[in-house]
PDB file of C-alpha atoms in Angstrom:
ATOM      1  CA  MET A 236    -125.581 -98.143 -56.463  1.00  0.00           C
ATOM      2  CA  LEU A 237    -125.048 -94.160 -57.160  1.00  0.00           C
ATOM      3  CA  PRO A 238    -121.642 -92.177 -54.915  1.00  0.00           C
ATOM      4  CA  PRO A 239    -123.736 -90.755 -51.776  1.00  0.00           C
ATOM      5  CA  ARG A 240    -124.078 -87.065 -52.788  1.00  0.00           C
ATOM      6  CA  ASN A 241    -121.712 -84.048 -50.813  1.00  0.00           C
ATOM      7  CA  LYS A 242    -124.915 -82.324 -48.328  1.00  0.00           C
ATOM      8  CA  THR A 243    -124.343 -78.664 -48.241  1.00  0.00           C
ATOM      9  CA  GLN A 244    -125.210 -76.619 -44.177  1.00  0.00           C
ATOM     10  CA  PRO A 245    -127.790 -75.142 -44.753  1.00  0.00           C
ATOM     11  CA  GLY A 246    -127.264 -71.575 -44.668  1.00  0.00           C
ATOM     12  CA  THR A 247    -123.639 -72.465 -47.506  1.00  0.00           C
ATOM     13  CA  SER A 248    -126.602 -71.075 -50.416  1.00  0.00           C
ATOM     14  CA  LEU A 249    -127.452 -68.028 -48.696  1.00  0.00           C
ATOM     15  CA  THR A 250    -123.991 -67.843 -47.359  1.00  0.00           C
ATOM     16  CA  VAL A 251    -122.925 -67.504 -51.234  1.00  0.00           C
ATOM     17  CA  LEU A 252    -125.847 -65.316 -52.091  1.00  0.00           C
ATOM     18  CA  LEU A 253    -123.978 -62.724 -49.545  1.00  0.00           C
ATOM     19  CA  LEU A 254    -120.932 -62.342 -50.247  1.00  0.00           C
ATOM     20  CA  CYS A 255    -121.549 -62.497 -53.787  1.00  0.00           C
ATOM     21  CA  VAL A 256    -123.865 -59.338 -53.204  1.00  0.00           C
ATOM     22  CA  LEU A 257    -121.058 -58.268 -50.862  1.00  0.00           C
ATOM     23  CA  VAL A 258    -118.525 -57.649 -53.852  1.00  0.00           C
ATOM     24  CA  VAL A 259    -120.328 -56.573 -56.912  1.00  0.00           C
ATOM     25  CA  CYS A 260    -121.072 -53.804 -54.156  1.00  0.00           C
ATOM     26  CA  THR A 261    -116.942 -53.010 -53.093  1.00  0.00           C
ATOM     27  CA  SER A 262    -116.466 -52.955 -56.859  1.00  0.00           C
ATOM     28  CA  ASP A 263    -119.084 -50.796 -58.043  1.00  0.00           C
ATOM     29  CA  VAL A 264    -117.892 -48.299 -54.489  1.00  0.00           C
ATOM     30  CA  LEU A 265    -114.359 -48.837 -55.135  1.00  0.00           C
ATOM     31  CA  SER A 266    -114.310 -47.962 -58.774  1.00  0.00           C
ATOM     32  CA  SER A 267    -116.869 -45.259 -57.970  1.00  0.00           C
ATOM     33  CA  ARG A 268    -113.629 -43.476 -56.511  1.00  0.00           C
ATOM     34  CA  GLU A 269    -112.181 -42.918 -59.841  1.00  0.00           C
ATOM     35  CA  GLN A 270    -114.159 -40.686 -61.684  1.00  0.00           C
ATOM     36  CA  ALA A 271    -113.876 -39.095 -64.662  1.00  0.00           C
ATOM     37  CA  VAL A 272    -114.534 -34.820 -65.190  1.00  0.00           C
ATOM     38  CA  HIS A 273    -114.272 -33.401 -68.299  1.00  0.00           C
ATOM     39  CA  LYS A 274    -111.102 -32.659 -70.620  1.00  0.00           C
ATOM     40  CA  LEU A 275    -109.657 -29.387 -70.421  1.00  0.00           C
ATOM     41  CA  ALA A 276    -108.275 -29.961 -73.097  1.00  0.00           C
ATOM     42  CA  ASP A 277    -108.566 -32.359 -76.962  1.00  0.00           C
ATOM     43  CA  ARG A 278    -104.454 -31.606 -77.829  1.00  0.00           C
ATOM     44  CA  LYS A 279    -101.323 -31.750 -76.398  1.00  0.00           C
ATOM     45  CA  MET A 280     -97.880 -31.610 -76.878  1.00  0.00           C
ATOM     46  CA  CYS A 281     -94.870 -33.501 -74.897  1.00  0.00           C
ATOM     47  CA  ALA A 282     -91.762 -34.781 -75.677  1.00  0.00           C
ATOM     48  CA  ASP A 283     -92.559 -38.102 -77.200  1.00  0.00           C
ATOM     49  CA  GLU A 284     -95.565 -40.231 -78.140  1.00  0.00           C
ATOM     50  CA  GLU A 285     -96.576 -41.502 -74.362  1.00  0.00           C
ATOM     51  CA  CYS A 286     -95.140 -37.901 -72.687  1.00  0.00           C
ATOM     52  CA  SER A 287     -93.154 -39.627 -70.136  1.00  0.00           C
ATOM     53  CA  HIS A 288     -90.186 -37.071 -70.346  1.00  0.00           C
ATOM     54  CA  PRO A 289     -89.564 -33.532 -69.407  1.00  0.00           C
ATOM     55  CA  ILE A 290     -89.955 -31.269 -71.718  1.00  0.00           C
ATOM     56  CA  SER A 291     -89.288 -28.666 -68.966  1.00  0.00           C
ATOM     57  CA  MET A 292     -88.410 -27.179 -65.875  1.00  0.00           C
ATOM     58  CA  GLY A 293     -89.114 -23.758 -64.345  1.00  0.00           C
ATOM     59  CA  ARG A 294     -89.499 -22.944 -60.689  1.00  0.00           C
ATOM     60  CA  ALA A 295     -92.890 -21.828 -58.651  1.00  0.00           C
ATOM     61  CA  LEU A 296     -93.352 -18.398 -58.621  1.00  0.00           C
ATOM     62  CA  ALA A 297     -96.839 -18.676 -56.448  1.00  0.00           C
ATOM     63  CA  ASP A 298     -98.125 -20.627 -54.875  1.00  0.00           C
ATOM     64  CA  TYR A 299    -100.742 -22.891 -56.270  1.00  0.00           C
ATOM     65  CA  THR A 300    -104.179 -24.301 -54.494  1.00  0.00           C
ATOM     66  CA  ALA A 301    -105.062 -27.383 -56.238  1.00  0.00           C
ATOM     67  CA  PRO A 302    -109.143 -26.960 -57.069  1.00  0.00           C
ATOM     68  CA  ASP A 303    -109.582 -30.552 -57.821  1.00  0.00           C
ATOM     69  CA  CYS A 304    -107.446 -33.569 -58.494  1.00  0.00           C
ATOM     70  CA  ARG A 305    -106.789 -33.387 -62.018  1.00  0.00           C
ATOM     71  CA  PHE A 306    -104.547 -30.524 -60.706  1.00  0.00           C
ATOM     72  CA  ILE A 307    -101.637 -30.841 -58.494  1.00  0.00           C
ATOM     73  CA  ASN A 308    -100.766 -28.441 -55.808  1.00  0.00           C
ATOM     74  CA  ILE A 309     -96.977 -26.176 -55.925  1.00  0.00           C
ATOM     75  CA  HIS A 310     -96.102 -24.270 -53.428  1.00  0.00           C
ATOM     76  CA  GLN A 311     -93.650 -20.629 -54.327  1.00  0.00           C
ATOM     77  CA  GLY A 312     -90.791 -22.023 -55.071  1.00  0.00           C
ATOM     78  CA  GLN A 313     -90.535 -24.710 -56.267  1.00  0.00           C
ATOM     79  CA  ILE A 314     -89.203 -27.036 -58.949  1.00  0.00           C
ATOM     80  CA  VAL A 315     -91.902 -27.770 -61.407  1.00  0.00           C
ATOM     81  CA  TYR A 316     -91.087 -30.962 -63.741  1.00  0.00           C
ATOM     82  CA  VAL A 317     -93.635 -30.192 -67.321  1.00  0.00           C
ATOM     83  CA  TYR A 318     -93.779 -33.027 -69.057  1.00  0.00           C
ATOM     84  CA  GLY A 319     -97.479 -31.615 -71.557  1.00  0.00           C
ATOM     85  CA  LYS A 320     -98.695 -28.803 -72.213  1.00  0.00           C
ATOM     86  CA  LEU A 321    -101.725 -28.935 -73.168  1.00  0.00           C
ATOM     87  CA  LYS A 322    -104.185 -27.233 -76.581  1.00  0.00           C
ATOM     88  CA  GLY A 323    -106.615 -25.384 -77.539  1.00  0.00           C
ATOM     89  CA  ARG A 324    -109.216 -24.293 -75.248  1.00  0.00           C
ATOM     90  CA  GLY A 325    -107.182 -26.196 -72.297  1.00  0.00           C
ATOM     91  CA  ARG A 326    -103.466 -23.449 -73.483  1.00  0.00           C
ATOM     92  CA  ASN A 327    -103.521 -22.558 -70.350  1.00  0.00           C
ATOM     93  CA  PHE A 328    -102.617 -25.461 -68.105  1.00  0.00           C
ATOM     94  CA  TRP A 329     -98.824 -27.308 -68.895  1.00  0.00           C
ATOM     95  CA  GLN A 330     -98.555 -31.071 -66.612  1.00  0.00           C
ATOM     96  CA  GLY A 331     -95.722 -32.062 -65.059  1.00  0.00           C
ATOM     97  CA  THR A 332     -94.590 -32.472 -60.914  1.00  0.00           C
ATOM     98  CA  VAL A 333     -93.433 -31.377 -58.120  1.00  0.00           C
ATOM     99  CA  GLN A 334     -90.425 -31.547 -56.560  1.00  0.00           C
ATOM    100  CA  GLY A 335     -90.157 -32.295 -53.157  1.00  0.00           C
ATOM    101  CA  ASP A 336     -88.437 -30.129 -50.214  1.00  0.00           C
ATOM    102  CA  TYR A 337     -85.724 -32.333 -49.413  1.00  0.00           C
ATOM    103  CA  PHE A 338     -84.398 -35.577 -52.418  1.00  0.00           C
ATOM    104  CA  GLY A 339     -87.874 -36.086 -53.151  1.00  0.00           C
ATOM    105  CA  GLU A 340     -89.799 -35.676 -49.816  1.00  0.00           C
ATOM    106  CA  GLN A 341     -93.464 -34.780 -51.242  1.00  0.00           C
ATOM    107  CA  THR A 342     -94.732 -38.410 -53.685  1.00  0.00           C
ATOM    108  CA  SER A 343     -94.631 -37.434 -56.758  1.00  0.00           C
ATOM    109  CA  VAL A 344     -98.221 -37.133 -58.709  1.00  0.00           C
ATOM    110  CA  LEU A 345     -98.585 -36.133 -61.734  1.00  0.00           C
ATOM    111  CA  GLY A 346    -101.562 -33.478 -61.660  1.00  0.00           C
ATOM    112  CA  PHE A 347    -102.746 -30.337 -63.827  1.00  0.00           C
ATOM    113  CA  PHE A 348    -101.872 -26.534 -62.946  1.00  0.00           C
ATOM    114  CA  PRO A 349    -101.612 -22.186 -64.335  1.00  0.00           C
ATOM    115  CA  LYS A 350     -98.663 -22.100 -66.960  1.00  0.00           C
ATOM    116  CA  SER A 351     -98.450 -18.488 -65.296  1.00  0.00           C
ATOM    117  CA  VAL A 352     -97.534 -19.836 -61.596  1.00  0.00           C
ATOM    118  CA  VAL A 353     -93.970 -21.975 -63.411  1.00  0.00           C
ATOM    119  CA  GLU A 354     -91.375 -19.515 -65.111  1.00  0.00           C
ATOM    120  CA  VAL A 355     -89.560 -22.046 -67.827  1.00  0.00           C
ATOM    121  CA  THR A 356     -85.185 -22.254 -66.421  1.00  0.00           C
ATOM    122  CA  GLN A 357     -84.701 -24.517 -68.645  1.00  0.00           C
ATOM    123  CA  HIS A 358     -85.632 -26.545 -72.489  1.00  0.00           C
ATOM    124  CA  LEU A 359     -84.508 -30.009 -72.000  1.00  0.00           C
ATOM    125  CA  VAL A 360     -86.366 -30.316 -75.330  1.00  0.00           C
ATOM    126  CA  THR A 361     -86.504 -28.210 -78.297  1.00  0.00           C
ATOM    127  CA  ASP A 362     -89.107 -30.420 -80.432  1.00  0.00           C
ATOM    128  CA  LEU A 363     -92.573 -31.240 -79.597  1.00  0.00           C
ATOM    129  CA  ILE A 364     -95.135 -33.398 -80.492  1.00  0.00           C
ATOM    130  CA  GLU A 365     -98.938 -33.506 -81.134  1.00  0.00           C
ATOM    131  CA  LEU A 366    -100.656 -35.284 -79.691  1.00  0.00           C
ATOM    132  CA  PRO A 367    -104.165 -36.523 -78.795  1.00  0.00           C
ATOM    133  CA  THR A 368    -105.447 -36.321 -75.058  1.00  0.00           C
ATOM    134  CA  GLU A 369    -107.407 -38.905 -73.774  1.00  0.00           C
ATOM    135  CA  ASP A 370    -109.810 -39.614 -70.825  1.00  0.00           C
ATOM    136  CA  TRP A 371    -107.335 -41.206 -68.937  1.00  0.00           C
ATOM    137  CA  ASP A 372    -105.135 -37.695 -68.866  1.00  0.00           C
ATOM    138  CA  PHE A 373    -108.238 -36.499 -66.608  1.00  0.00           C
ATOM    139  CA  ARG A 374    -108.801 -39.188 -64.662  1.00  0.00           C
ATOM    140  CA  CYS A 375    -109.309 -38.598 -60.680  1.00  0.00           C
TER     141      CYS A 375
END
């Protein structure tokens, strides 16, 4: 004699199907929030291979409003840490973070800004490494 089969509720298959569709659609929406935009440059200069150490620090000469998610907002007088300098067609842009007003109140975000906005006050590294930029350097 065969063991009794598990009987499913009539709407179970439909529920599972709708759940699967929901998961697939939601993952597409979430992944579409992260978008790649065109590369500002093909090469960059950094202090190390991961661009994780600051090259220099400086003071913002003027306010700068980020035009899109690849860039950071800077306020005149803020301390700016430079982690990378783009080369070639993007040579007018650096990559870095800004220090908040008091003990880092502002969340540290890495982004690009025009080098003309910052006056370097201290060089932290003298020998730089030239590296290719990656697509993730320009992801939002």
